[in-house]
Amino acid sequence: MSTVRPTHEGRTGAGTMGASRQDFGERIPDQRAQPGAGELVKQATQQVSELMRAELRLAVAELKDKGRHAGTGAGLFGGAGLVALYGVGVLLAAAVAALALVLPVWASALIIGAVLMAVAGLLALLGRRQTSQATPPKPEMAMDEARQTVSEIKERAHR
């Protein structure tokens, strides 16, 4: 039988094992309560939710940055188009001046103007053809594919 003796730290010790009376009936301090499956599922759900929110915030920030670059690029393209328009005007004036060396100025301007109107008419016809192919503005092929997929899923579900 072991006896309880005070240790050199002032606590009582049981025999040679060094266990104190306070240790009896208590949990071992290194063991922690392990979370159950429900708690683990809850933690996983919260972590996935937080991860998705963080990914969404990252996507929004990335889209804002790309939108800012796209806006700047569109503005620069617009500026380039305006300068090109002025350049075309100057080239047209040069063509009229060159033709005026052979013909009167009014005839040169009339010829250049008629050529420009013919080019504009051709571009309008091509644009009209392209626009008519774009209407109605709904994805008909994708809608047909979706209908076929839904009907196929329904058929397989009833089997």
XYZ file of C-alpha atoms in Angstrom:
159
model
C 0.000 0.000 0.000
C 1.302 3.415 -0.850
C 1.461 6.288 1.481
C 0.786 9.883 0.702
C 3.762 12.069 1.397
C 4.389 15.739 0.693
C 6.739 16.293 -2.214
C 9.540 18.818 -2.293
C 7.153 21.298 -3.984
C 4.677 21.156 -1.132
C 2.157 18.894 -2.850
C 1.282 15.490 -1.575
C 2.461 12.529 -3.576
C 1.124 8.963 -3.653
C 3.842 6.350 -3.373
C 6.638 6.343 -5.875
C 4.400 7.013 -8.865
C 4.259 10.774 -8.169
C 0.505 11.051 -8.635
C -1.260 13.578 -6.478
C -4.682 13.247 -4.880
C -5.964 15.923 -7.209
C -5.229 13.698 -10.211
C -7.604 10.970 -9.133
C -10.935 11.191 -10.873
C -9.891 14.077 -13.138
C -9.112 14.033 -16.844
C -5.587 13.956 -18.057
C -4.814 17.590 -18.957
C -3.199 16.763 -22.356
C -6.319 15.114 -23.717
C -8.657 17.580 -25.395
C -12.252 16.961 -26.275
C -12.378 15.889 -29.929
C -15.128 17.580 -31.981
C -17.870 15.330 -33.260
C -18.802 14.715 -36.885
C -21.538 17.334 -36.743
C -19.122 19.974 -35.493
C -16.588 19.036 -38.172
C -19.261 19.312 -40.894
C -20.305 22.688 -39.482
C -16.696 23.911 -39.497
C -16.154 22.634 -43.041
C -19.337 24.348 -44.218
C -18.250 27.634 -42.641
C -14.774 27.364 -44.138
C -16.126 26.591 -47.609
C -18.531 29.515 -47.291
C -15.695 31.851 -46.250
C -13.531 30.554 -49.081
C -16.287 31.146 -51.628
C -16.819 34.689 -50.339
C -13.085 35.368 -50.571
C -12.988 33.984 -54.117
C -15.969 36.157 -55.040
C -14.268 39.252 -53.615
C -11.142 38.386 -55.620
C -13.187 37.928 -58.799
C -14.943 41.280 -58.276
C -11.619 43.041 -57.720
C -10.144 41.383 -60.806
C -13.163 42.332 -62.939
C -12.979 45.934 -61.714
C -9.313 46.083 -62.657
C -9.930 44.538 -66.061
C -12.913 46.845 -66.614
C -10.757 49.852 -65.828
C -8.154 48.676 -68.366
C -10.855 47.943 -70.944
C -12.335 51.419 -70.492
C -8.944 53.041 -70.891
C -8.250 50.930 -73.975
C -11.631 51.825 -75.483
C -10.934 55.511 -74.899
C -7.552 55.209 -76.575
C -9.125 53.387 -79.539
C -11.706 56.164 -79.778
C -8.939 58.756 -79.828
C -7.107 56.798 -82.502
C -10.296 56.640 -84.583
C -10.790 60.394 -84.295
C -7.212 61.122 -85.377
C -7.590 58.626 -88.235
C -10.778 60.411 -89.306
C -8.905 63.705 -89.465
C -6.154 61.952 -91.409
C -8.652 60.615 -93.931
C -10.058 64.127 -94.301
C -6.628 65.517 -95.053
C -5.934 62.720 -97.549
C -9.245 63.431 -99.265
C -8.380 67.107 -99.463
C -5.029 66.141 -100.996
C -6.808 63.922 -103.525
C -9.120 66.788 -104.476
C -6.118 69.140 -104.789
C -4.228 66.645 -106.938
C -7.208 66.104 -109.199
C -7.668 69.889 -109.366
C -4.382 70.114 -111.255
C -6.125 68.409 -114.185
C -9.788 69.416 -113.682
C -11.512 72.410 -112.109
C -11.661 72.284 -108.279
C -15.450 71.792 -108.232
C -15.182 68.777 -110.575
C -12.398 67.240 -108.480
C -14.451 67.584 -105.289
C -17.520 66.159 -107.054
C -15.622 63.068 -108.254
C -14.048 62.396 -104.837
C -17.425 62.908 -103.123
C -19.156 60.475 -105.518
C -16.500 57.803 -104.885
C -16.910 58.248 -101.117
C -20.707 57.941 -101.376
C -20.357 54.726 -103.409
C -18.022 53.230 -100.777
C -20.453 54.274 -98.017
C -23.361 52.636 -99.875
C -21.418 49.386 -100.288
C -20.503 49.332 -96.594
C -24.153 49.982 -95.649
C -25.335 47.018 -97.742
C -22.736 44.729 -96.167
C -23.698 45.958 -92.704
C -27.381 45.372 -93.386
C -26.685 41.775 -94.460
C -24.651 41.114 -91.310
C -27.290 42.688 -89.077
C -30.087 40.616 -90.583
C -28.139 37.455 -89.747
C -27.880 38.563 -86.108
C -31.638 38.861 -85.534
C -33.472 37.709 -83.490
C -30.903 38.255 -80.730
C -31.386 34.975 -78.892
C -29.149 31.911 -78.814
C -31.398 29.563 -80.772
C -28.885 26.726 -81.127
C -28.034 26.779 -77.418
C -31.732 26.821 -76.518
C -32.374 23.798 -78.759
C -29.460 21.947 -77.160
C -30.793 22.756 -73.687
C -34.267 21.484 -74.613
C -32.807 18.252 -75.972
C -30.711 17.771 -72.829
C -33.709 18.333 -70.549
C -35.870 15.914 -72.523
C -33.117 13.294 -72.484
C -32.695 13.656 -68.722
C -36.458 13.295 -68.252
C -36.507 10.152 -70.389
C -33.667 8.576 -68.434
C -35.281 9.525 -65.124
C -38.486 7.682 -66.065
C -36.703 4.463 -66.963
